[in-house]
Amino acid sequence: MLIKLDPSIVSEEVNQNGWLEEIVIALETLASARREGKHAVIAERETLKQISECPDLSKPARDIYHKAYNHFSQFKAYLNAVTKYIEIINPCICPQISYHSGKQVIQVSPSFFNDSETAQKTILLCENANDAILYEIIAKVYLVWKKLKIPLACEHRGGGGSTIATEYSNIQKNQKRFCLSIIDSDKIAPNGNLGSTAKLVQEQNNPNCITTELFLLNVREIENLIPNSILAEIVSGDRKRQNALSLLEKIQTSGAIDLKGFLDIKKGLLLKDILRVHSAEVVSFWQSRITDIPEITNRIDDWCQKHWQCSKSNKCTCEISLGFGENVLDNTVSWLQEKTPHKVAEMVDIYLREEWEQIGQIIVNWCFSERPIRA
């Protein structure tokens, strides 16, 4: 994260009898984090000068703050790149949230960083390892769009079902690690209910925990964030998946651009999948959008379409969309890892850019860092 040192930690009043031990320990901890490229540390020029000359700090730590002092000109751009950052102030009785220039500022005391565990890389907690990889790629593409050269640092963790809910809850209770958790909503429509995993994590989430953030996707699953142009690359030569892509492209060009966000990209979507949720709002959402898309209506039984009921739910053949297979995410990640963020940035269609930008900004907020400093 971006961590800002407030001038209050070096004020004469605070340090008139020597630097407070908790401040010295925090500055040593943050110097190590900065040296290792786990977070970025900034402050006003005079604050950095005083810290770099502090006799109570080790020489390696003073050298780190001296380097920061020499690169002070970059710090304004750093603040412009985030909408959330940490600020260390003294005194600070308890962590609190404030707002400054439209940004969320998490204010903590120096003692918050007296444990080196708090300065480790931010945890990016997702439902599986490939989720985290794709989200980090999305953030790097976002940085390309914004013309920002900012390294990202995070520790990927994956889990599913109750496992991820328990792990996220434990991280919150521990309150010693920064953590961003991004979870599939599993919603079948914008106004649909959350899936079991998302609901469980949300129920166990403590929104007052300042060291963590839970983000539930606006779309159904992470696979719904894969651009059609990238799907085209990974289905090349596979007729079944090419048919799935052709139908998906026709759906999007029909004007119902929001439908892709709620399709089942892996398995495909049947009419019975919509009807079995027993929600008038969900049915209304789909009914209003697919009526004018012949590529879909031609696949739905006339009776089912007329009554919006399933005549043979056990063997439903009314296909709204076709699936790309269970390995679509794995194949996408493998393909993307061979490409530069600049190349990927050119392939994201306009329908997905807003979602990618939102996710990218959140990851930049939590995983902002600088390159490690080599001895």
mmCIF file of C-alpha atoms in Angstrom:
data_model
loop_
_atom_site.group_PDB
_atom_site.id
_atom_site.type_symbol
_atom_site.label_atom_id
_atom_site.label_comp_id
_atom_site.label_asym_id
_atom_site.label_seq_id
_atom_site.Cartn_x
_atom_site.Cartn_y
_atom_site.Cartn_z
ATOM 1 C CA MET A 1 0.000 0.000 0.000
ATOM 2 C CA LEU A 2 0.929 3.638 -0.158
ATOM 3 C CA ILE A 3 1.962 4.634 3.367
ATOM 4 C CA LYS A 4 2.304 8.323 4.213
ATOM 5 C CA LEU A 5 4.267 9.544 7.256
ATOM 6 C CA ASP A 6 2.604 12.571 8.828
ATOM 7 C CA PRO A 7 4.868 15.398 10.131
ATOM 8 C CA SER A 8 3.425 14.791 13.611
ATOM 9 C CA ILE A 9 5.705 11.775 14.099
ATOM 10 C CA VAL A 10 8.832 13.965 13.929
ATOM 11 C CA SER A 11 7.520 17.087 15.695
ATOM 12 C CA GLU A 12 9.701 18.710 18.328
ATOM 13 C CA GLU A 13 7.006 18.136 20.927
ATOM 14 C CA VAL A 14 7.069 14.392 20.295
ATOM 15 C CA ASN A 15 10.843 14.060 20.110
ATOM 16 C CA GLN A 16 12.047 16.702 22.573
ATOM 17 C CA ASN A 17 13.423 13.999 24.882
ATOM 18 C CA GLY A 18 14.640 11.720 22.117
ATOM 19 C CA TRP A 19 12.668 9.757 19.544
ATOM 20 C CA LEU A 20 9.908 7.598 20.974
ATOM 21 C CA GLU A 21 10.707 3.894 20.811
ATOM 22 C CA GLU A 22 7.441 3.019 19.039
ATOM 23 C CA ILE A 23 8.232 5.573 16.323
ATOM 24 C CA VAL A 24 11.766 4.271 15.833
ATOM 25 C CA ILE A 25 10.550 0.652 15.600
ATOM 26 C CA ALA A 26 7.829 1.614 13.100
ATOM 27 C CA LEU A 27 10.295 3.536 10.929
ATOM 28 C CA GLU A 28 12.717 0.590 10.958
ATOM 29 C CA THR A 29 9.893 -1.786 9.994
ATOM 30 C CA LEU A 30 8.732 0.444 7.161
ATOM 31 C CA ALA A 31 12.287 0.959 5.911
ATOM 32 C CA SER A 32 12.624 -2.828 5.586
ATOM 33 C CA ALA A 33 9.267 -3.059 3.790
ATOM 34 C CA ARG A 34 10.344 -0.322 1.403
ATOM 35 C CA ARG A 35 13.739 -1.930 0.812
ATOM 36 C CA GLU A 36 12.058 -5.237 -0.027
ATOM 37 C CA GLY A 37 9.480 -3.623 -2.346
ATOM 38 C CA LYS A 38 6.459 -4.637 -0.248
ATOM 39 C CA HIS A 39 4.945 -1.160 0.123
ATOM 40 C CA ALA A 40 5.660 2.462 -0.824
ATOM 41 C CA VAL A 41 6.538 5.014 1.889
ATOM 42 C CA ILE A 42 6.175 8.768 1.363
ATOM 43 C CA ALA A 43 6.222 11.940 3.453
ATOM 44 C CA GLU A 44 6.784 15.667 3.142
ATOM 45 C CA ARG A 45 10.326 16.640 2.218
ATOM 46 C CA GLU A 46 11.254 18.081 5.623
ATOM 47 C CA THR A 47 9.821 15.037 7.394
ATOM 48 C CA LEU A 48 11.974 12.720 5.298
ATOM 49 C CA LYS A 49 15.026 14.879 5.952
ATOM 50 C CA GLN A 50 14.555 14.662 9.716
ATOM 51 C CA ILE A 51 13.995 10.918 9.605
ATOM 52 C CA SER A 52 17.078 10.348 7.430
ATOM 53 C CA GLU A 53 19.163 12.181 10.061
ATOM 54 C CA CYS A 54 17.671 10.436 13.113
ATOM 55 C CA PRO A 55 20.544 9.023 15.209
ATOM 56 C CA ASP A 56 18.285 6.364 16.734
ATOM 57 C CA LEU A 57 17.705 4.697 13.366
ATOM 58 C CA SER A 58 20.087 2.149 11.879
ATOM 59 C CA LYS A 59 22.242 3.297 8.995
ATOM 60 C CA PRO A 60 20.433 1.049 6.475
ATOM 61 C CA ALA A 61 17.114 2.605 7.532
ATOM 62 C CA ARG A 62 18.490 6.147 7.313
ATOM 63 C CA ASP A 63 19.766 5.354 3.813
ATOM 64 C CA ILE A 64 16.270 4.243 2.750
ATOM 65 C CA TYR A 65 14.708 7.516 3.925
ATOM 66 C CA HIS A 66 17.510 9.477 2.308
ATOM 67 C CA LYS A 67 16.677 7.803 -1.015
ATOM 68 C CA ALA A 68 13.016 8.674 -0.469
ATOM 69 C CA TYR A 69 14.068 12.265 0.229
ATOM 70 C CA ASN A 70 15.897 12.386 -3.110
ATOM 71 C CA HIS A 71 12.816 11.069 -4.960
ATOM 72 C CA PHE A 72 10.340 13.358 -3.245
ATOM 73 C CA SER A 73 9.153 14.782 -6.584
ATOM 74 C CA GLN A 74 7.393 11.489 -7.388
ATOM 75 C CA PHE A 75 5.151 11.488 -4.345
ATOM 76 C CA LYS A 76 2.438 13.789 -5.653
ATOM 77 C CA ALA A 77 1.934 11.426 -8.596
ATOM 78 C CA TYR A 78 1.751 8.517 -6.159
ATOM 79 C CA LEU A 79 -1.083 10.180 -4.231
ATOM 80 C CA ASN A 80 -2.910 10.928 -7.477
ATOM 81 C CA ALA A 81 -2.772 7.235 -8.428
ATOM 82 C CA VAL A 82 -4.723 5.959 -5.407
ATOM 83 C CA THR A 83 -8.112 6.552 -3.839
ATOM 84 C CA LYS A 84 -7.101 4.954 -0.535
ATOM 85 C CA TYR A 85 -3.867 5.055 1.477
ATOM 86 C CA ILE A 86 -2.402 4.645 4.978
ATOM 87 C CA GLU A 87 -1.342 7.640 7.058
ATOM 88 C CA ILE A 88 0.724 7.297 10.226
ATOM 89 C CA ILE A 89 -0.024 10.085 12.710
ATOM 90 C CA ASN A 90 0.921 10.776 16.311
ATOM 91 C CA PRO A 91 -0.984 10.642 18.533
ATOM 92 C CA CYS A 92 -3.641 8.259 17.210
ATOM 93 C CA ILE A 93 -5.579 6.587 19.987
ATOM 94 C CA CYS A 94 -7.221 4.068 17.684
ATOM 95 C CA PRO A 95 -7.230 3.450 13.908
ATOM 96 C CA GLN A 96 -9.753 5.576 12.082
ATOM 97 C CA ILE A 97 -10.965 6.485 8.613
ATOM 98 C CA SER A 98 -10.870 10.059 7.365
ATOM 99 C CA TYR A 99 -11.360 11.633 3.956
ATOM 100 C CA HIS A 100 -9.054 14.079 2.244
ATOM 101 C CA SER A 101 -9.372 15.442 -1.304
ATOM 102 C CA GLY A 102 -11.836 12.704 -2.181
ATOM 103 C CA LYS A 103 -9.555 9.919 -0.914
ATOM 104 C CA GLN A 104 -10.093 7.476 1.927
ATOM 105 C CA VAL A 105 -7.283 7.813 4.462
ATOM 106 C CA ILE A 106 -6.684 5.026 6.979
ATOM 107 C CA GLN A 107 -5.020 6.715 9.951
ATOM 108 C CA VAL A 108 -2.989 4.602 12.371
ATOM 109 C CA SER A 109 -0.459 5.231 15.127
ATOM 110 C CA PRO A 110 3.245 4.399 14.730
ATOM 111 C CA SER A 111 2.750 1.422 17.073
ATOM 112 C CA PHE A 112 0.602 -0.222 14.393
ATOM 113 C CA PHE A 113 3.832 -1.043 12.556
ATOM 114 C CA ASN A 114 5.756 -2.220 15.636
ATOM 115 C CA ASP A 115 5.079 -5.791 14.469
ATOM 116 C CA SER A 116 6.888 -6.655 11.236
ATOM 117 C CA GLU A 117 3.937 -8.841 10.201
ATOM 118 C CA THR A 118 1.885 -5.716 9.497
ATOM 119 C CA ALA A 119 4.393 -4.607 6.871
ATOM 120 C CA GLN A 120 4.327 -7.806 4.803
ATOM 121 C CA LYS A 121 2.864 -7.826 1.305
ATOM 122 C CA THR A 122 -0.875 -7.299 0.985
ATOM 123 C CA ILE A 123 -2.756 -10.578 0.698
ATOM 124 C CA LEU A 124 -4.839 -10.906 -2.474
ATOM 125 C CA LEU A 125 -7.373 -13.518 -1.387
ATOM 126 C CA CYS A 126 -9.466 -15.121 -4.129
ATOM 127 C CA GLU A 127 -11.304 -18.358 -4.768
ATOM 128 C CA ASN A 128 -8.336 -19.960 -6.521
ATOM 129 C CA ALA A 129 -4.781 -19.116 -7.529
ATOM 130 C CA ASN A 130 -5.614 -18.318 -11.165
ATOM 131 C CA ASP A 131 -8.208 -15.769 -10.027
ATOM 132 C CA ALA A 132 -5.476 -13.807 -8.275
ATOM 133 C CA ILE A 133 -3.208 -14.008 -11.330
ATOM 134 C CA LEU A 134 -5.920 -12.644 -13.635
ATOM 135 C CA TYR A 135 -6.822 -9.845 -11.215
ATOM 136 C CA GLU A 136 -3.190 -8.761 -11.018
ATOM 137 C CA ILE A 137 -3.034 -8.744 -14.830
ATOM 138 C CA ILE A 138 -6.185 -6.588 -14.871
ATOM 139 C CA ALA A 139 -4.493 -4.141 -12.483
ATOM 140 C CA LYS A 140 -1.386 -3.964 -14.682
ATOM 141 C CA VAL A 141 -3.583 -3.242 -17.711
ATOM 142 C CA TYR A 142 -5.306 -0.508 -15.703
ATOM 143 C CA LEU A 143 -1.903 1.052 -15.013
ATOM 144 C CA VAL A 144 -1.188 1.004 -18.763
ATOM 145 C CA TRP A 145 -4.439 2.848 -19.442
ATOM 146 C CA LYS A 146 -3.588 5.424 -16.781
ATOM 147 C CA LYS A 147 0.025 5.692 -18.032
ATOM 148 C CA LEU A 148 1.381 4.888 -14.587
ATOM 149 C CA LYS A 149 4.591 2.973 -13.959
ATOM 150 C CA ILE A 150 3.856 1.548 -10.535
ATOM 151 C CA PRO A 151 4.968 -1.905 -9.363
ATOM 152 C CA LEU A 152 2.442 -4.076 -7.554
ATOM 153 C CA ALA A 153 3.240 -6.360 -4.631
ATOM 154 C CA CYS A 154 0.860 -8.939 -3.220
ATOM 155 C CA GLU A 155 0.718 -12.438 -1.816
ATOM 156 C CA HIS A 156 -1.692 -14.645 -3.735
ATOM 157 C CA ARG A 157 -3.950 -16.877 -1.677
ATOM 158 C CA GLY A 158 -6.792 -19.055 -2.909
ATOM 159 C CA GLY A 159 -9.630 -20.980 -1.363
ATOM 160 C CA GLY A 160 -13.242 -21.857 -2.049
ATOM 161 C CA GLY A 161 -16.554 -22.200 -0.257
ATOM 162 C CA SER A 162 -16.311 -22.071 3.518
ATOM 163 C CA THR A 163 -12.509 -22.225 3.297
ATOM 164 C CA ILE A 164 -12.171 -18.714 1.907
ATOM 165 C CA ALA A 165 -14.780 -17.343 4.311
ATOM 166 C CA THR A 166 -12.914 -18.796 7.276
ATOM 167 C CA GLU A 167 -9.529 -17.567 6.056
ATOM 168 C CA TYR A 168 -10.811 -14.061 5.407
ATOM 169 C CA SER A 169 -12.461 -13.967 8.831
ATOM 170 C CA ASN A 170 -9.228 -15.102 10.506
ATOM 171 C CA ILE A 171 -7.214 -12.420 8.708
ATOM 172 C CA GLN A 172 -9.672 -9.798 9.912
ATOM 173 C CA LYS A 173 -9.548 -11.046 13.502
ATOM 174 C CA ASN A 174 -5.757 -11.084 13.486
ATOM 175 C CA GLN A 175 -5.626 -7.456 12.240
ATOM 176 C CA LYS A 176 -1.961 -7.756 11.301
ATOM 177 C CA ARG A 177 -2.097 -8.159 7.519
ATOM 178 C CA PHE A 178 -3.502 -5.993 4.783
ATOM 179 C CA CYS A 179 -5.882 -8.076 2.695
ATOM 180 C CA LEU A 180 -8.038 -7.515 -0.366
ATOM 181 C CA SER A 181 -10.508 -10.307 -1.085
ATOM 182 C CA ILE A 182 -12.258 -10.473 -4.472
ATOM 183 C CA ILE A 183 -15.109 -12.983 -4.717
ATOM 184 C CA ASP A 184 -17.473 -14.132 -7.487
ATOM 185 C CA SER A 185 -21.014 -12.877 -6.872
ATOM 186 C CA ASP A 186 -22.538 -15.914 -8.654
ATOM 187 C CA LYS A 187 -25.550 -13.719 -9.436
ATOM 188 C CA ILE A 188 -27.644 -14.740 -12.433
ATOM 189 C CA ALA A 189 -28.938 -11.178 -12.896
ATOM 190 C CA PRO A 190 -28.061 -7.706 -11.531
ATOM 191 C CA ASN A 191 -30.848 -8.002 -8.963
ATOM 192 C CA GLY A 192 -30.302 -11.697 -8.315
ATOM 193 C CA ASN A 193 -29.224 -13.246 -5.028
ATOM 194 C CA LEU A 194 -25.573 -13.815 -4.143
ATOM 195 C CA GLY A 195 -24.185 -17.314 -4.431
ATOM 196 C CA SER A 196 -23.444 -19.376 -1.326
ATOM 197 C CA THR A 197 -19.722 -18.500 -1.154
ATOM 198 C CA ALA A 198 -20.244 -14.772 -1.631
ATOM 199 C CA LYS A 199 -23.071 -14.764 0.878
ATOM 200 C CA LEU A 200 -21.005 -16.627 3.476
ATOM 201 C CA VAL A 201 -18.001 -14.311 3.125
ATOM 202 C CA GLN A 202 -20.244 -11.253 3.270
ATOM 203 C CA GLU A 203 -21.959 -12.537 6.413
ATOM 204 C CA GLN A 204 -18.630 -13.079 8.160
ATOM 205 C CA ASN A 205 -17.109 -9.826 6.923
ATOM 206 C CA ASN A 206 -16.406 -7.126 9.489
ATOM 207 C CA PRO A 207 -16.853 -3.865 7.535
ATOM 208 C CA ASN A 208 -15.160 -1.940 10.366
ATOM 209 C CA CYS A 209 -11.846 -3.755 9.886
ATOM 210 C CA ILE A 210 -9.563 -1.104 8.393
ATOM 211 C CA THR A 211 -6.860 -3.514 7.218
ATOM 212 C CA THR A 212 -9.101 -5.450 4.823
ATOM 213 C CA GLU A 213 -11.562 -4.934 1.996
ATOM 214 C CA LEU A 214 -14.112 -7.304 0.503
ATOM 215 C CA PHE A 215 -15.080 -6.761 -3.125
ATOM 216 C CA LEU A 216 -17.871 -8.814 -4.670
ATOM 217 C CA LEU A 217 -17.838 -8.859 -8.459
ATOM 218 C CA ASN A 218 -20.598 -6.938 -10.212
ATOM 219 C CA VAL A 219 -20.720 -9.782 -12.734
ATOM 220 C CA ARG A 220 -21.424 -13.461 -12.130
ATOM 221 C CA GLU A 221 -17.911 -14.948 -12.086
ATOM 222 C CA ILE A 222 -14.369 -14.029 -12.989
ATOM 223 C CA GLU A 223 -14.824 -15.803 -16.354
ATOM 224 C CA ASN A 224 -17.387 -13.134 -17.294
ATOM 225 C CA LEU A 225 -14.518 -10.616 -17.268
ATOM 226 C CA ILE A 226 -12.656 -12.329 -20.123
ATOM 227 C CA PRO A 227 -12.859 -10.202 -23.307
ATOM 228 C CA ASN A 228 -14.236 -11.851 -26.434
ATOM 229 C CA SER A 229 -11.008 -11.114 -28.295
ATOM 230 C CA ILE A 230 -9.074 -13.201 -25.772
ATOM 231 C CA LEU A 231 -11.673 -15.971 -25.836
ATOM 232 C CA ALA A 232 -11.182 -16.037 -29.601
ATOM 233 C CA GLU A 233 -7.483 -16.749 -29.114
ATOM 234 C CA ILE A 234 -7.975 -19.665 -26.725
ATOM 235 C CA VAL A 235 -10.798 -21.390 -28.660
ATOM 236 C CA SER A 236 -9.049 -21.300 -32.003
ATOM 237 C CA GLY A 237 -9.450 -24.663 -33.767
ATOM 238 C CA ASP A 238 -12.173 -25.912 -31.408
ATOM 239 C CA ARG A 239 -15.470 -25.875 -33.313
ATOM 240 C CA LYS A 240 -17.688 -26.340 -30.249
ATOM 241 C CA ARG A 241 -16.107 -23.421 -28.405
ATOM 242 C CA GLN A 242 -16.043 -21.324 -31.572
ATOM 243 C CA ASN A 243 -19.812 -21.785 -31.756
ATOM 244 C CA ALA A 244 -20.050 -20.612 -28.151
ATOM 245 C CA LEU A 245 -18.041 -17.505 -29.033
ATOM 246 C CA SER A 246 -20.131 -16.807 -32.130
ATOM 247 C CA LEU A 247 -23.324 -16.872 -30.071
ATOM 248 C CA LEU A 248 -21.752 -14.695 -27.375
ATOM 249 C CA GLU A 249 -20.706 -12.100 -29.945
ATOM 250 C CA LYS A 250 -24.222 -12.019 -31.422
ATOM 251 C CA ILE A 251 -25.693 -11.499 -27.955
ATOM 252 C CA GLN A 252 -23.413 -8.551 -27.296
ATOM 253 C CA THR A 253 -23.934 -6.905 -30.673
ATOM 254 C CA SER A 254 -27.711 -7.197 -30.198
ATOM 255 C CA GLY A 255 -27.662 -4.286 -27.779
ATOM 256 C CA ALA A 256 -28.135 -6.395 -24.641
ATOM 257 C CA ILE A 257 -24.555 -5.697 -23.607
ATOM 258 C CA ASP A 258 -25.190 -6.471 -19.939
ATOM 259 C CA LEU A 259 -26.160 -10.097 -20.594
ATOM 260 C CA LYS A 260 -22.584 -11.362 -20.844
ATOM 261 C CA GLY A 261 -21.999 -10.456 -17.216
ATOM 262 C CA PHE A 262 -24.543 -13.053 -16.061
ATOM 263 C CA LEU A 263 -24.066 -15.942 -18.465
ATOM 264 C CA ASP A 264 -22.402 -19.148 -17.322
ATOM 265 C CA ILE A 265 -19.240 -18.885 -19.409
ATOM 266 C CA LYS A 266 -17.980 -22.327 -18.397
ATOM 267 C CA LYS A 267 -21.091 -24.502 -18.747
ATOM 268 C CA GLY A 268 -23.481 -22.417 -20.792
ATOM 269 C CA LEU A 269 -26.916 -21.239 -19.663
ATOM 270 C CA LEU A 270 -30.247 -23.041 -20.048
ATOM 271 C CA LEU A 271 -33.705 -21.560 -19.615
ATOM 272 C CA LYS A 272 -34.261 -23.834 -16.615
ATOM 273 C CA ASP A 273 -31.276 -22.224 -14.864
ATOM 274 C CA ILE A 274 -33.154 -18.921 -14.882
ATOM 275 C CA LEU A 275 -36.561 -20.293 -13.982
ATOM 276 C CA ARG A 276 -35.431 -22.411 -11.051
ATOM 277 C CA VAL A 277 -34.348 -19.394 -9.006
ATOM 278 C CA HIS A 278 -38.068 -18.567 -8.626
ATOM 279 C CA SER A 279 -37.536 -14.833 -8.879
ATOM 280 C CA ALA A 280 -39.888 -12.626 -10.884
ATOM 281 C CA GLU A 281 -37.200 -9.929 -11.089
ATOM 282 C CA VAL A 282 -34.619 -12.320 -12.501
ATOM 283 C CA VAL A 283 -37.078 -13.722 -15.043
ATOM 284 C CA SER A 284 -38.127 -10.198 -16.042
ATOM 285 C CA PHE A 285 -34.474 -9.207 -16.579
ATOM 286 C CA TRP A 286 -33.843 -12.084 -18.980
ATOM 287 C CA GLN A 287 -37.244 -11.972 -20.648
ATOM 288 C CA SER A 288 -36.904 -8.287 -21.509
ATOM 289 C CA ARG A 289 -33.467 -8.752 -23.073
ATOM 290 C CA ILE A 290 -33.578 -11.958 -25.068
ATOM 291 C CA THR A 291 -36.965 -11.502 -26.734
ATOM 292 C CA ASP A 292 -35.413 -9.523 -29.578
ATOM 293 C CA ILE A 293 -32.353 -11.739 -30.054
ATOM 294 C CA PRO A 294 -33.276 -14.385 -32.656
ATOM 295 C CA GLU A 295 -30.009 -16.251 -32.086
ATOM 296 C CA ILE A 296 -31.388 -17.058 -28.617
ATOM 297 C CA THR A 297 -35.141 -17.281 -29.216
ATOM 298 C CA ASN A 298 -34.577 -19.772 -32.038
ATOM 299 C CA ARG A 299 -32.978 -22.073 -29.474
ATOM 300 C CA ILE A 300 -35.909 -21.935 -27.046
ATOM 301 C CA ASP A 301 -38.949 -24.188 -27.330
ATOM 302 C CA ASP A 302 -41.999 -22.221 -28.502
ATOM 303 C CA TRP A 303 -44.173 -23.360 -25.587
ATOM 304 C CA CYS A 304 -41.465 -22.564 -23.028
ATOM 305 C CA GLN A 305 -40.938 -19.155 -24.575
ATOM 306 C CA LYS A 306 -44.644 -18.340 -24.648
ATOM 307 C CA HIS A 307 -45.282 -19.328 -21.034
ATOM 308 C CA TRP A 308 -41.810 -18.712 -19.595
ATOM 309 C CA GLN A 309 -41.962 -22.098 -17.963
ATOM 310 C CA CYS A 310 -39.958 -25.246 -18.526
ATOM 311 C CA SER A 311 -41.873 -28.071 -20.198
ATOM 312 C CA LYS A 312 -39.153 -30.651 -19.455
ATOM 313 C CA SER A 313 -36.893 -29.311 -16.741
ATOM 314 C CA ASN A 314 -35.076 -32.623 -16.317
ATOM 315 C CA LYS A 315 -33.959 -32.577 -19.949
ATOM 316 C CA CYS A 316 -34.034 -28.882 -20.786
ATOM 317 C CA THR A 317 -32.648 -28.134 -24.252
ATOM 318 C CA CYS A 318 -33.483 -24.417 -24.367
ATOM 319 C CA GLU A 319 -29.969 -23.005 -24.724
ATOM 320 C CA ILE A 320 -29.500 -19.321 -24.023
ATOM 321 C CA SER A 321 -25.711 -19.563 -24.284
ATOM 322 C CA LEU A 322 -23.080 -22.249 -24.858
ATOM 323 C CA GLY A 323 -20.177 -23.100 -22.564
ATOM 324 C CA PHE A 324 -16.434 -22.672 -23.096
ATOM 325 C CA GLY A 325 -15.482 -25.503 -20.719
ATOM 326 C CA GLU A 326 -14.303 -25.762 -17.129
ATOM 327 C CA ASN A 327 -10.718 -24.885 -18.096
ATOM 328 C CA VAL A 328 -11.520 -21.559 -19.748
ATOM 329 C CA LEU A 329 -9.928 -19.551 -16.926
ATOM 330 C CA ASP A 330 -6.816 -21.748 -16.791
ATOM 331 C CA ASN A 331 -6.387 -21.437 -20.556
ATOM 332 C CA THR A 332 -6.941 -17.680 -20.425
ATOM 333 C CA VAL A 333 -4.354 -17.163 -17.696
ATOM 334 C CA SER A 334 -1.795 -19.330 -19.509
ATOM 335 C CA TRP A 335 -2.323 -17.291 -22.672
ATOM 336 C CA LEU A 336 -2.193 -13.935 -20.888
ATOM 337 C CA GLN A 337 1.022 -14.727 -19.041
ATOM 338 C CA GLU A 338 2.777 -14.839 -22.391
ATOM 339 C CA LYS A 339 1.585 -11.325 -23.315
ATOM 340 C CA THR A 340 2.582 -7.862 -22.129
ATOM 341 C CA PRO A 341 0.082 -5.641 -20.277
ATOM 342 C CA HIS A 342 0.269 -3.215 -23.223
ATOM 343 C CA LYS A 343 -0.839 -5.958 -25.622
ATOM 344 C CA VAL A 344 -3.679 -7.052 -23.348
ATOM 345 C CA ALA A 345 -4.766 -3.429 -22.891
ATOM 346 C CA GLU A 346 -5.493 -3.247 -26.615
ATOM 347 C CA MET A 347 -7.759 -6.304 -26.462
ATOM 348 C CA VAL A 348 -10.230 -5.285 -23.762
ATOM 349 C CA ASP A 349 -13.522 -4.331 -25.387
ATOM 350 C CA ILE A 350 -15.516 -1.302 -24.337
ATOM 351 C CA TYR A 351 -18.160 -3.472 -22.672
ATOM 352 C CA LEU A 352 -15.680 -4.679 -20.044
ATOM 353 C CA ARG A 353 -13.434 -1.668 -19.588
ATOM 354 C CA GLU A 354 -15.450 -0.152 -16.743
ATOM 355 C CA GLU A 355 -15.311 -3.409 -14.772
ATOM 356 C CA TRP A 356 -11.574 -3.798 -15.400
ATOM 357 C CA GLU A 357 -10.929 -0.205 -14.341
ATOM 358 C CA GLN A 358 -12.868 -0.594 -11.100
ATOM 359 C CA ILE A 359 -11.011 -3.771 -10.166
ATOM 360 C CA GLY A 360 -7.707 -2.280 -11.286
ATOM 361 C CA GLN A 361 -8.094 0.779 -9.053
ATOM 362 C CA ILE A 362 -8.954 -1.315 -6.002
ATOM 363 C CA ILE A 363 -5.910 -3.553 -6.512
ATOM 364 C CA VAL A 364 -3.626 -0.555 -7.045
ATOM 365 C CA ASN A 365 -4.900 0.908 -3.764
ATOM 366 C CA TRP A 366 -4.013 -2.212 -1.811
ATOM 367 C CA CYS A 367 -0.973 -3.500 -3.687
ATOM 368 C CA PHE A 368 0.844 -0.240 -4.467
ATOM 369 C CA SER A 369 4.597 -0.637 -4.022
ATOM 370 C CA GLU A 370 7.989 0.456 -5.285
ATOM 371 C CA ARG A 371 10.744 -1.666 -6.723
ATOM 372 C CA PRO A 372 13.039 -3.358 -4.185
ATOM 373 C CA ILE A 373 16.219 -1.468 -3.370
ATOM 374 C CA ARG A 374 19.279 -3.561 -4.044
ATOM 375 C CA ALA A 375 22.364 -3.155 -1.875
#
